Coordinates of C-alpha atoms in Angstrom, one line a residue:
Chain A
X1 CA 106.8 138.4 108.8
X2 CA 107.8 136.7 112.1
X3 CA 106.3 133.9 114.0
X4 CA 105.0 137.1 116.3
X5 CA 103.4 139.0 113.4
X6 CA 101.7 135.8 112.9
X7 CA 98.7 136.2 115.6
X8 CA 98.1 140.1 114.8
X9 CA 94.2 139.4 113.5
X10 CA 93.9 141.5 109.9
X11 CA 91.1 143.7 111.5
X12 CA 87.4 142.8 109.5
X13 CA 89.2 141.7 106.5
X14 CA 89.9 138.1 107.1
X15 CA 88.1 135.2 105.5
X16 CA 89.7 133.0 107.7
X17 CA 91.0 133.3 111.0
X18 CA 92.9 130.5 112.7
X19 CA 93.2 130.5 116.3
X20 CA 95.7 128.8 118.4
X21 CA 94.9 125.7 116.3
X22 CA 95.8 122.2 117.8
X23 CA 96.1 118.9 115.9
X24 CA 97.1 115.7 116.9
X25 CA 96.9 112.2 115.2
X26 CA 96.6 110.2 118.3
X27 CA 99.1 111.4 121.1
X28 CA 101.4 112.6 118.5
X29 CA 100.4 116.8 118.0
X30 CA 100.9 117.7 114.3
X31 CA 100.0 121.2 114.8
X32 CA 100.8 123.0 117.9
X33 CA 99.1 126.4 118.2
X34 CA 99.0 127.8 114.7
X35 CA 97.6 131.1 114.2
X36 CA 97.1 133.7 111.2
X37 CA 94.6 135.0 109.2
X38 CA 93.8 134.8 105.5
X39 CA 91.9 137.9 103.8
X40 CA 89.4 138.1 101.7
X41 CA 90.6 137.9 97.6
X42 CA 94.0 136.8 98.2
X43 CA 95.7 133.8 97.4
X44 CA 97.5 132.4 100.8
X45 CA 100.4 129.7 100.3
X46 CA 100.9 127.2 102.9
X47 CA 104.2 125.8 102.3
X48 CA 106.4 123.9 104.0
X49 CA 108.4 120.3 103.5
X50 CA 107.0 116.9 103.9
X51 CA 105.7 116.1 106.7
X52 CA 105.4 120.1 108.0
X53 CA 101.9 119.7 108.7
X54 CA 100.6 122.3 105.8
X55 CA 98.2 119.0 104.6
X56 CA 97.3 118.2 108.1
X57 CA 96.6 122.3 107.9
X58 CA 94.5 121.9 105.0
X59 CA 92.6 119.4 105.9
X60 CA 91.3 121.0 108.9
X61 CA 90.9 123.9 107.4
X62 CA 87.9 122.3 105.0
X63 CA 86.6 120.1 107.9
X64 CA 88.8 116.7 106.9
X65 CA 90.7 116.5 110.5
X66 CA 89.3 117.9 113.8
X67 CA 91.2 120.1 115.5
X68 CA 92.1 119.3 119.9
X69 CA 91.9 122.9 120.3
X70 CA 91.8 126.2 119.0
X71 CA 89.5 127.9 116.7
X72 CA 89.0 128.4 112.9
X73 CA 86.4 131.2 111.9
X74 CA 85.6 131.1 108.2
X75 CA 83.3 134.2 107.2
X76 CA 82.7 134.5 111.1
X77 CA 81.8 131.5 112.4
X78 CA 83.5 129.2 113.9
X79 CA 84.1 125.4 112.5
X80 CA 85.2 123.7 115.7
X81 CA 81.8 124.7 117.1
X82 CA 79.6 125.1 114.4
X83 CA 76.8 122.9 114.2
X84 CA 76.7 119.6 111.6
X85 CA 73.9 121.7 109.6
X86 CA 76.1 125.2 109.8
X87 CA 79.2 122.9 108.8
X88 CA 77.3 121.3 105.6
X89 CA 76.0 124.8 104.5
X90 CA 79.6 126.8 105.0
X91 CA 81.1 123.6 102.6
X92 CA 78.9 124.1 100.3
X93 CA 80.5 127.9 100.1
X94 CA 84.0 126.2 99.6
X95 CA 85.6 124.3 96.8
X96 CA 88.3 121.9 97.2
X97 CA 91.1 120.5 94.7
X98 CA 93.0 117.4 95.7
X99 CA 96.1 116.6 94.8
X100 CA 95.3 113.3 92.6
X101 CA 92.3 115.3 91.2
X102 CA 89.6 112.9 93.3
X103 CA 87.3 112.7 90.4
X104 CA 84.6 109.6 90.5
X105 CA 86.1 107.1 88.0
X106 CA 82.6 106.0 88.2
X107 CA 81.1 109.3 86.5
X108 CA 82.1 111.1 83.0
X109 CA 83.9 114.2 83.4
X110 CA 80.7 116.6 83.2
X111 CA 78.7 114.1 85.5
X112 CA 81.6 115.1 88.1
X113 CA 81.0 118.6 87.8
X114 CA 77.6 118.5 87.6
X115 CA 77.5 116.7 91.6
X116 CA 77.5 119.4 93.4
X117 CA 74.8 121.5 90.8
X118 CA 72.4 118.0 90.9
X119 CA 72.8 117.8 94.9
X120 CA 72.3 121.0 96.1
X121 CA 70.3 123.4 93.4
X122 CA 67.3 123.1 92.2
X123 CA 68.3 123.6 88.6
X124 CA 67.1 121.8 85.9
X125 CA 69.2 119.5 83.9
X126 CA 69.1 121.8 80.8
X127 CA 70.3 124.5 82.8
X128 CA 73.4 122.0 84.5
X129 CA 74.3 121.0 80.8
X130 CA 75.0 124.5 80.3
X131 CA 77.0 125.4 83.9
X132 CA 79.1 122.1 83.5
X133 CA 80.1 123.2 80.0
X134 CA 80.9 126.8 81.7
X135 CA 82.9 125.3 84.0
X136 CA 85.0 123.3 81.6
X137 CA 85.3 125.7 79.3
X138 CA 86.7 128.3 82.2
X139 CA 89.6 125.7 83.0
X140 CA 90.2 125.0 79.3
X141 CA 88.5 121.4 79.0
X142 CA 85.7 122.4 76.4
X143 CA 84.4 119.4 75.0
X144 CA 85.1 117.0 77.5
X145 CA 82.0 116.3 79.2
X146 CA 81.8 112.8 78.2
X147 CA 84.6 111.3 79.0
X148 CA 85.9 109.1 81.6
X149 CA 88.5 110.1 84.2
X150 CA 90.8 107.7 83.3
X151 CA 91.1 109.1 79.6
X152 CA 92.1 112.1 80.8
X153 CA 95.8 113.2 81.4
X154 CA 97.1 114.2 85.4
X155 CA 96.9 118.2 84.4
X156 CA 93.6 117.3 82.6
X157 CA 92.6 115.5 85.9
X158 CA 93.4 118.7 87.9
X159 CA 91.6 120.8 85.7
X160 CA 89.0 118.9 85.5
X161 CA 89.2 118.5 89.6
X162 CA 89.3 122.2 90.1
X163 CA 85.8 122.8 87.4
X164 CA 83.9 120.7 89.7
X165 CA 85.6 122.5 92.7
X166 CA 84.0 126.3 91.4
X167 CA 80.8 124.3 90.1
X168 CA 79.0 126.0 93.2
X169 CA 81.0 129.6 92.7
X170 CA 82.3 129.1 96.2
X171 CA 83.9 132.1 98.1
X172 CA 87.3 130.3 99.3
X173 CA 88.9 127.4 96.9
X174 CA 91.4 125.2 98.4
X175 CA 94.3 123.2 96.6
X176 CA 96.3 120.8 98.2
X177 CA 99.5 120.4 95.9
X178 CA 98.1 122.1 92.5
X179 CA 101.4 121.3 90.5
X180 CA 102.5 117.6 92.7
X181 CA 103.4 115.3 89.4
X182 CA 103.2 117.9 86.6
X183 CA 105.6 118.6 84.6
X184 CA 107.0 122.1 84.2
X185 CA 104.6 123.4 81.0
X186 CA 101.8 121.9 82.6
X187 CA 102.4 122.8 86.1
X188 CA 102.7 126.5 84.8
X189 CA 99.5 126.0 82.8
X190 CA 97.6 125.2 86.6
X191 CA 99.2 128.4 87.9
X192 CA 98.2 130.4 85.3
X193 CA 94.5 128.6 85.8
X194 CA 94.6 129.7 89.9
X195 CA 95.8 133.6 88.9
X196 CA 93.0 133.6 86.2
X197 CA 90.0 131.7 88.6
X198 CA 91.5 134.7 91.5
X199 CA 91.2 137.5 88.9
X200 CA 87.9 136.4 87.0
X201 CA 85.6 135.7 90.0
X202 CA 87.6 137.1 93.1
X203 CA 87.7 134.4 95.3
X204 CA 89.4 133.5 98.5
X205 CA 92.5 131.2 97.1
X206 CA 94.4 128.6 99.7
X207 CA 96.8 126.8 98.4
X208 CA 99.1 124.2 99.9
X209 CA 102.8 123.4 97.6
X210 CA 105.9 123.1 98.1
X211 CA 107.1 124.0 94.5
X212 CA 109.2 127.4 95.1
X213 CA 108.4 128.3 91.8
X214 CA 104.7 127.9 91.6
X215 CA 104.6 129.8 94.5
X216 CA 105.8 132.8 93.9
X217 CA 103.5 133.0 90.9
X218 CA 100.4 132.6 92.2
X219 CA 100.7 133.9 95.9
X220 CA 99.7 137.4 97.3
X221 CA 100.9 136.2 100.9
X222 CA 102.6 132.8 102.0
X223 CA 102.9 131.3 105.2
X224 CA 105.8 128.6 105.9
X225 CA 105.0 125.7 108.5
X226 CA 107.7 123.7 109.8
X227 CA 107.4 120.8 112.3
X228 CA 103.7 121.9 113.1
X229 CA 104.7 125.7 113.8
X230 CA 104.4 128.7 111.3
X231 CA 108.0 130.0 110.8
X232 CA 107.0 133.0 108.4
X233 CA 104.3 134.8 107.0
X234 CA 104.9 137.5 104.3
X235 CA 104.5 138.3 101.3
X236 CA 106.9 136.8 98.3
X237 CA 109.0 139.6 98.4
X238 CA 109.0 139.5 102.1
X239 CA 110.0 135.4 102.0
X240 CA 112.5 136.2 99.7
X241 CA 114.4 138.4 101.7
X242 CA 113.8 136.8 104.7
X243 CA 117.3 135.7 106.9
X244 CA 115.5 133.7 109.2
X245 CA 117.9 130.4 108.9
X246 CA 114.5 127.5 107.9
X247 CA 113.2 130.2 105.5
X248 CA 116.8 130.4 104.0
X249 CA 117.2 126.6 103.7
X250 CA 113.5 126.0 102.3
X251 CA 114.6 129.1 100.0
X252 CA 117.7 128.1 99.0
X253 CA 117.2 124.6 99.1
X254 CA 119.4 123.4 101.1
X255 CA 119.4 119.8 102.2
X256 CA 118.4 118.2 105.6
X257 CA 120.3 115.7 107.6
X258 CA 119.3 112.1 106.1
X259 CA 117.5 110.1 108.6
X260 CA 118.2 107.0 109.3
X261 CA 116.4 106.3 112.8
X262 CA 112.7 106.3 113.2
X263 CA 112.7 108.2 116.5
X264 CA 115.0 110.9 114.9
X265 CA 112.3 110.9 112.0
X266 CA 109.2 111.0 114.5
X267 CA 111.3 114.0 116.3
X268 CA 112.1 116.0 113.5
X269 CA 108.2 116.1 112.7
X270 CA 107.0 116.7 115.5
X271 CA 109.4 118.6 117.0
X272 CA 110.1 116.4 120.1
X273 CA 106.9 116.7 121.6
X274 CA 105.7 112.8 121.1
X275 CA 104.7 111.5 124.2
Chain B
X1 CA 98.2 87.8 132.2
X2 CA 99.3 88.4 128.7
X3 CA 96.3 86.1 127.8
X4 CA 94.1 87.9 130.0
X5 CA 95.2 91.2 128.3
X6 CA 94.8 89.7 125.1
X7 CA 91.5 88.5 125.5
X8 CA 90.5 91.8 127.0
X9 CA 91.4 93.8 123.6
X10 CA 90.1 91.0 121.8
X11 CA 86.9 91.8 123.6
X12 CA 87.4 95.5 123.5
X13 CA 88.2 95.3 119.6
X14 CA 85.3 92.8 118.9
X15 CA 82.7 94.9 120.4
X16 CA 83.9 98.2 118.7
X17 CA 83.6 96.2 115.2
X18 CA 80.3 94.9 116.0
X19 CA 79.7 98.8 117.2
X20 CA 80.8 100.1 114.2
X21 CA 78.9 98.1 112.0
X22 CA 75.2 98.8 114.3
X23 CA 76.1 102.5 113.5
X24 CA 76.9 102.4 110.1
X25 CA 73.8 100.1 109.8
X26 CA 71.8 102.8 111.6
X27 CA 72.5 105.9 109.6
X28 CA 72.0 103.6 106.6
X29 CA 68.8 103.1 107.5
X30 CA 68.2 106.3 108.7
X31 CA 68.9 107.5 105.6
X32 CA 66.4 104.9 104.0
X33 CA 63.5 105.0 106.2
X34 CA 64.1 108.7 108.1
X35 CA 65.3 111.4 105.7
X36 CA 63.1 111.3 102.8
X37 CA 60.7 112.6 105.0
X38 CA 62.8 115.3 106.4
X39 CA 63.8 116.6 102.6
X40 CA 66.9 114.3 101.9
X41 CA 65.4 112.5 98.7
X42 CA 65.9 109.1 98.2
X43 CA 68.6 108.1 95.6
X44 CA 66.7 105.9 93.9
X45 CA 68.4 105.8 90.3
X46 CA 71.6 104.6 92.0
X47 CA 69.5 102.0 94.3
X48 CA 68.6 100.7 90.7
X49 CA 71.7 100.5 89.7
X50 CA 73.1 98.4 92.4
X51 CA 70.0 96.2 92.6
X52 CA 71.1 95.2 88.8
X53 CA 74.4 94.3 90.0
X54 CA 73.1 92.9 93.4
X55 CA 70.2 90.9 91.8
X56 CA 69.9 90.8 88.2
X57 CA 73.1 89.9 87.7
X58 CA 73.7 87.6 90.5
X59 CA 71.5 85.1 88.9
X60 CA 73.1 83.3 86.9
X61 CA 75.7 81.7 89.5
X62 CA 72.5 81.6 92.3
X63 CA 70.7 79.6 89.5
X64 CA 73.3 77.4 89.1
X65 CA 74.5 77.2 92.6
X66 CA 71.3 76.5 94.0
X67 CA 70.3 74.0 91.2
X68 CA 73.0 71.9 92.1
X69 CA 72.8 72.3 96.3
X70 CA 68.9 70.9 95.8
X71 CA 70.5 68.4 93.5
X72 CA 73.1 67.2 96.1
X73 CA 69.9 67.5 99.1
X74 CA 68.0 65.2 97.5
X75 CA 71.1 62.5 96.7
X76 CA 71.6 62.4 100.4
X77 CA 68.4 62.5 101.8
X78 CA 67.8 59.6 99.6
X79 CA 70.2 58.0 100.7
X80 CA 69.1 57.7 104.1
X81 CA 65.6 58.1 103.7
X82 CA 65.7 54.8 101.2
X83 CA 66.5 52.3 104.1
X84 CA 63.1 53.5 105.8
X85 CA 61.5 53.0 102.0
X86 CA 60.4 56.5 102.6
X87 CA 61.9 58.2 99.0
X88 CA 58.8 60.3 98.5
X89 CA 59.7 63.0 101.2
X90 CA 62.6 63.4 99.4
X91 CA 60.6 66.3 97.9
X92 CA 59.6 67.8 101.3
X93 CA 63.0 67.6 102.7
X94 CA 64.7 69.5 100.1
X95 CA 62.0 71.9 100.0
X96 CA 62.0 72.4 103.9
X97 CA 66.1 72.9 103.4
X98 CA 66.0 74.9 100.7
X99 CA 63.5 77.5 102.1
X100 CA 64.4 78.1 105.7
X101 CA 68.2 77.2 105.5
X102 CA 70.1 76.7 102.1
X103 CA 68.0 79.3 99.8
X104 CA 69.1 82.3 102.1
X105 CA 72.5 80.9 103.2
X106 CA 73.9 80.1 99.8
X107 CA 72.3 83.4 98.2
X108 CA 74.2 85.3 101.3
X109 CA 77.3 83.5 99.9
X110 CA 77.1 83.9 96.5
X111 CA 76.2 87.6 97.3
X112 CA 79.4 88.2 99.5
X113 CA 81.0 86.8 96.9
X114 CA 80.4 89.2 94.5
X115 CA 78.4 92.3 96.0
X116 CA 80.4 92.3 99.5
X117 CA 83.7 92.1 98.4
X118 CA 82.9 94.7 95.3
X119 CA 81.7 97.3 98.4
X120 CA 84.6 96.7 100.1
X121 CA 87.1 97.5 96.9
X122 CA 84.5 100.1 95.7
X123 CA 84.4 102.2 99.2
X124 CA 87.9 101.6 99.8
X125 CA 89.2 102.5 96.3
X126 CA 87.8 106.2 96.9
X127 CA 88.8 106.2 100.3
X128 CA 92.7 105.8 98.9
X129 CA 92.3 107.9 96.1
X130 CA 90.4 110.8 98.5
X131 CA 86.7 110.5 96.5
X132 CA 85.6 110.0 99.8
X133 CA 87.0 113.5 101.2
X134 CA 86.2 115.1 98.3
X135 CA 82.1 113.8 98.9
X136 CA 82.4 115.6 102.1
X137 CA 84.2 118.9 100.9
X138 CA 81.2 119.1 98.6
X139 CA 78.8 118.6 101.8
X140 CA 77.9 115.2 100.5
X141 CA 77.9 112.4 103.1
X142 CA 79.5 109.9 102.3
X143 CA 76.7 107.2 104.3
X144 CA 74.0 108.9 102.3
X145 CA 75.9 109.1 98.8
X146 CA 77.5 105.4 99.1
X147 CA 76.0 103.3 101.7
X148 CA 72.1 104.2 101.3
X149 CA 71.7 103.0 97.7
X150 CA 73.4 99.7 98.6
X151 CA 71.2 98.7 101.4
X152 CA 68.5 100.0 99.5
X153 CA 69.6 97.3 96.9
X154 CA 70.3 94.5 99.8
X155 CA 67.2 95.0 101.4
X156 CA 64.9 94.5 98.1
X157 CA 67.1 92.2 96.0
X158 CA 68.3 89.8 98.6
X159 CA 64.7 88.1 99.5
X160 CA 63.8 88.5 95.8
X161 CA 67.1 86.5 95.2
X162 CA 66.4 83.7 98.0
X163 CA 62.9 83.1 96.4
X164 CA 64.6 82.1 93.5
X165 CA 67.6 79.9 95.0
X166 CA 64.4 78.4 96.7
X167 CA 63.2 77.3 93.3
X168 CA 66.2 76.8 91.7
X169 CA 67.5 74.0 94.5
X170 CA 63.7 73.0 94.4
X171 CA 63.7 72.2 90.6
X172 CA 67.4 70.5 91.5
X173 CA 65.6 68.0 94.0
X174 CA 62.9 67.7 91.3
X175 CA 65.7 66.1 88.8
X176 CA 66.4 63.6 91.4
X177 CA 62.5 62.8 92.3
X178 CA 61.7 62.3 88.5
X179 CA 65.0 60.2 87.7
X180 CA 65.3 58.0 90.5
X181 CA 62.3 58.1 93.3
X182 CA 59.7 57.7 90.6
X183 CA 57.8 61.1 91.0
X184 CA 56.1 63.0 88.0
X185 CA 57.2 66.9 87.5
X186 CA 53.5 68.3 88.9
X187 CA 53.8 65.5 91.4
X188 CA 57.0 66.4 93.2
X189 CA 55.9 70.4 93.1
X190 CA 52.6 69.0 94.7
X191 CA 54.5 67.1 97.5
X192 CA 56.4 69.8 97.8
X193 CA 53.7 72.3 98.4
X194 CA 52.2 70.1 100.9
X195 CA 55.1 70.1 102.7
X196 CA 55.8 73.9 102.9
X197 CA 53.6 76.2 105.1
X198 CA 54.2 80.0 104.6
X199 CA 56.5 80.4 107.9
X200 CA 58.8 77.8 105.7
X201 CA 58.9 80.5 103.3
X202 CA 59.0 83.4 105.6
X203 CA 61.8 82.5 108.1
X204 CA 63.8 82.1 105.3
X205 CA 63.7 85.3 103.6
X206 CA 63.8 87.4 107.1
X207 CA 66.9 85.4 107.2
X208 CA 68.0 86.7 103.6
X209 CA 66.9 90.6 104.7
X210 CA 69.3 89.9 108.2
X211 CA 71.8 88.5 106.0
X212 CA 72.0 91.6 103.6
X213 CA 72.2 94.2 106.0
X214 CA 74.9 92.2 107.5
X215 CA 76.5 91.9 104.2
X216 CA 76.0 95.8 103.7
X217 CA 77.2 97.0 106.7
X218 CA 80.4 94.7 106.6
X219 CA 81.6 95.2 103.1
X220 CA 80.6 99.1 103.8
X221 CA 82.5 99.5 107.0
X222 CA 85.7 97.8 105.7
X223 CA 85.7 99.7 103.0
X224 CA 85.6 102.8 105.0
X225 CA 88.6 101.6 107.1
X226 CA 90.6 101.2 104.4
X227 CA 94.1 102.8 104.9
X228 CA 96.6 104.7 102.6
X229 CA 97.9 102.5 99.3
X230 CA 96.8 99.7 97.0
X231 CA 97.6 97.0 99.6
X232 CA 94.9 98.3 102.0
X233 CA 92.1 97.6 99.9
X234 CA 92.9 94.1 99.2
X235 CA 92.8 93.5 102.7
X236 CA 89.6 95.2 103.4
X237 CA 88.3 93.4 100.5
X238 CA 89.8 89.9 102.1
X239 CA 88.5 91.3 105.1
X240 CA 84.8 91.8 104.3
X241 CA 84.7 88.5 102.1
X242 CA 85.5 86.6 105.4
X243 CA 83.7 89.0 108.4
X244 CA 80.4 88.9 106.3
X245 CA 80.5 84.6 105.9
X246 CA 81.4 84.7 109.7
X247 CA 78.7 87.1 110.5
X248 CA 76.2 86.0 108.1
X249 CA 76.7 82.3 109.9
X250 CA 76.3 83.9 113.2
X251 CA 73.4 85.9 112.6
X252 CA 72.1 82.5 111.0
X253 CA 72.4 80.5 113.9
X254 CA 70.6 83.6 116.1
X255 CA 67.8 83.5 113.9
X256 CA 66.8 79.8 113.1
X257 CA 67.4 79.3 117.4
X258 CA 64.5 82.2 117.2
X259 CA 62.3 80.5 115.0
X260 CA 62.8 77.3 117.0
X261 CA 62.2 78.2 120.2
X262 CA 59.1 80.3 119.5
X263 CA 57.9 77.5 117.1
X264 CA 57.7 79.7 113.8

């Protein structure tokens, strides 16, 4: 629960263990020496405000950012050192959502799905006809194989974002803001989808919000970040009750200070340690 | 020693652009002419589909382009070539022009035009919209998936579309000869076969290969280094249209002082 309990490894259990993880976008650190663990079958939610660093997180986390330092072991081996052929093999083992979906307007919805299936199996196309329609049909867009990104609506988009994202039946799926831009009914329809993906195939679920409510739905264990560091890690229950005074305000939603000067801005993500 | 400074990033920044685009270039090609053979297939359905939009499509506006720049080579090599009474090799200098300079040159433009620019928006787009991050999540690189088909495309339609802005400015020249310097059609194509030898020919479309990697590799790159929102990828659009005319002139000038000074 606090920012100690945080580096206590969970024994053999872990899918992914973060080390002492460093990130920094130039001289500026985003992330300064995040540890914790995420087991295996459990959903883990990174949340924090904007500009936390539970994106920046994320994004490391699949290989998007490289870390300065530190370590991330996903089903024991270690990104930040793994080779570029151990790195393209353990990606093909994870799924990612993005937050605007990331589908190629270019392709119809099944050709999305079927990417990954076409790049990396050697199944024939009969066969891919038949997993894409699985797919769509498991996130509740039978029937719209053929059309076009654009025609579909932004929880459409994410559904059809997160079929393409299990097209490979990956071990750990990753979504970075599942319910951003939805509105209530539909944001509760893509937390119902992530508690019914975690119970039908027992994957390894991380998911990055910062909708309370969403949360607390779909999360076994959640970790806050704030200004690069993790403040609390718990379960739901444990977040809730939690008097620690940033868990409190994210909580209970109580404002920040307005900003008004960029240094103060710079400072209060990165917790003073620009250079 | 502001300017000093100045011209030291300048130098530092043109050099790392130039970089860039060699390495992008490089795995392209890599990609191409390497990893078929080590079990990366070649993507050649998409190639396909970018050499329609590269080449087929692109002929139109070459056609007419070219038509017309023959056209306007043989008004004003008449011109001067009148006072000496010497019309008839008005046909040999537009087709010495049109072949080793204006075929490849004015194809590169049209190209950047439409195929350069269209890379730069295309690559950029995803980049904005994360379709590039999501290629490599799904252990797709993005070089191999995006770039590989398009110099695939460059590098087959690019001479094929110089050959015929060669004919196309040739058949311009030939309205002149037949209107006003008193040839007949098979005899301006025969003057103008005597006039061409093959290194005419071939100069010119190692130019137009040059000139599509260039235009590749630019469009490519911007697009790639497009930032965050909408307004990014017009300038890397605005960017590639005038990096690639720049470059393409450049690598222009390199290559006809290489043909001239070893005589080919």
């Amino acid at each position: 629960m606090s920012a100690a309990a945080q580096t206590t490894p969970a024994a053999n259990d872990a899918m992914i263990s973060i080390r002492d993880l460093r990130v920094s976008y130039g001289s500026r650190e985003i992330l300064h020496g995040i540890s914790f663990d995420i087991r295996r079958d459990e959903t883990m939610v990174i949340l924090g405000g904007s500009g936390s660093g539970k994106s920046t997180l994320l994004r490391t986390l699949v290989g998007l950012e490289k870390a300065s330092s530190g370590e991330i072991w996903i089903r024991g081996k270690n990104m930040a050192s793994a080779t570029a052929a151990d790195k393209e093999e353990l990606r093909k083992r994870l799924g990612m959502s993005f937050q605007g979906g990331a589908l190629f307007g270019s392709m119809t919805v099944g050709e999305n799905v079927a990417l990954p299936l076409r790049e990396h199996t050697q199944l024939d196309d009969d066969t891919i006809r038949i997993m894409v329609r699985l797919k769509l049909d498991q996130v509740g867009l039978s029937g719209f194989e053929n059309y076009k990104p654009s025609q579909l609506s932004g929880g459409m988009k994410k559904r059809a974002a997160v079929a393409r994202a299990i097209a490979m039946d990956p071990e750990i799926l990753f979504f970075d803001e599942p319910s951003a831009g939805l509105d209530p009914v539909i944001a509760a329809g893509i937390d119902n989808l992530i508690v019914k993906l975690k119970r039908a195939f027992r994957m390894t679920i991380v998911v990055v919000t910062h909708e309370m409510a969403s949360a607390f739905i779909i999360a076994d264990r959640m970790v806050l970040v704030d200004k690069g560091h993790i403040v609390a890690l718990g379960t739901p229950q444990e977040l809730q009750t939690s008097t620690h005074p940033r868990v409190r305000q994210f909580m209970d939603r109580i404002a920040e200070p307005e900003v008004h000067k960029e240094m103060d801005y710079l400072q209060m993500l990165t917790d003073g340690n620009e250079d | 020693m502001a300017t000093l400074d100045a011209i030291g990033r300048g130098t530092i920044d043109t050099f790392a652009y130039v970089g860039g685009l060699a390495r992008l270039a490089g795995r392209a090609a890599y990609y191409v002419f390497v990893a078929p053979f080590k079990g990366r297939p070649l993507r050649i359905e998409r190639a396909f589909h970018q050499g329609m939009a590269v080449g087929v499509e692109a002929l139109p506006i070459v056609s007419l382009i070219t038509f017309f720049v023959g056209l306007i080579l043989a008004l004003n090599g008449a011109y001067e070539l009148r006072k000496f009474g010497a019309l008839q090799f008005v046909a040999s200098a537009v087709a010495i022009s049109m072949t080793r300079e204006l075929g490849p040159l004015m194809t590169a433009i049209v190209v950047i035009g439409r195929s350069g620019s269209a890379f730069a928006a295309e690559i950029g787009t995803m980049k904005v919209t994360e379709e590039i991050d999501a290629l490599e999540t799904m252990a797709l690189h993005p070089i191999q998936f995006l770039v590989t088909p398009k110099f695939l495309a460059m590098l087959f339609m690019m001479p094929c579309l110089t050959i015929w802005a060669d004919f196309m400015g040739i058949c311009g020249g030939l309205i002149f000869g037949i209107t006003s310097a008193d040839f007949t059609v098979a005899g301006y194509f025969q003057a103008t076969l005597d006039a061409l030898y093959k290194r005419d020919i071939f100069t010119g479309l190692i130019k137009s290969v040059m000139f599509g990697i260039t235009i590749t590799a630019v469009g490519c790159y911007e697009g790639f280094s497009t930032g965050a929102g909408a307004e990014e990828v017009g300038r890397s659009t605005t960017s590639a249209v005038v990096m690639s005319i720049f470059l393409v002139i450049i690598v222009d000038v390199i290559f006809t002082a290489l043909f001239y000074f070893t005589g080919a």
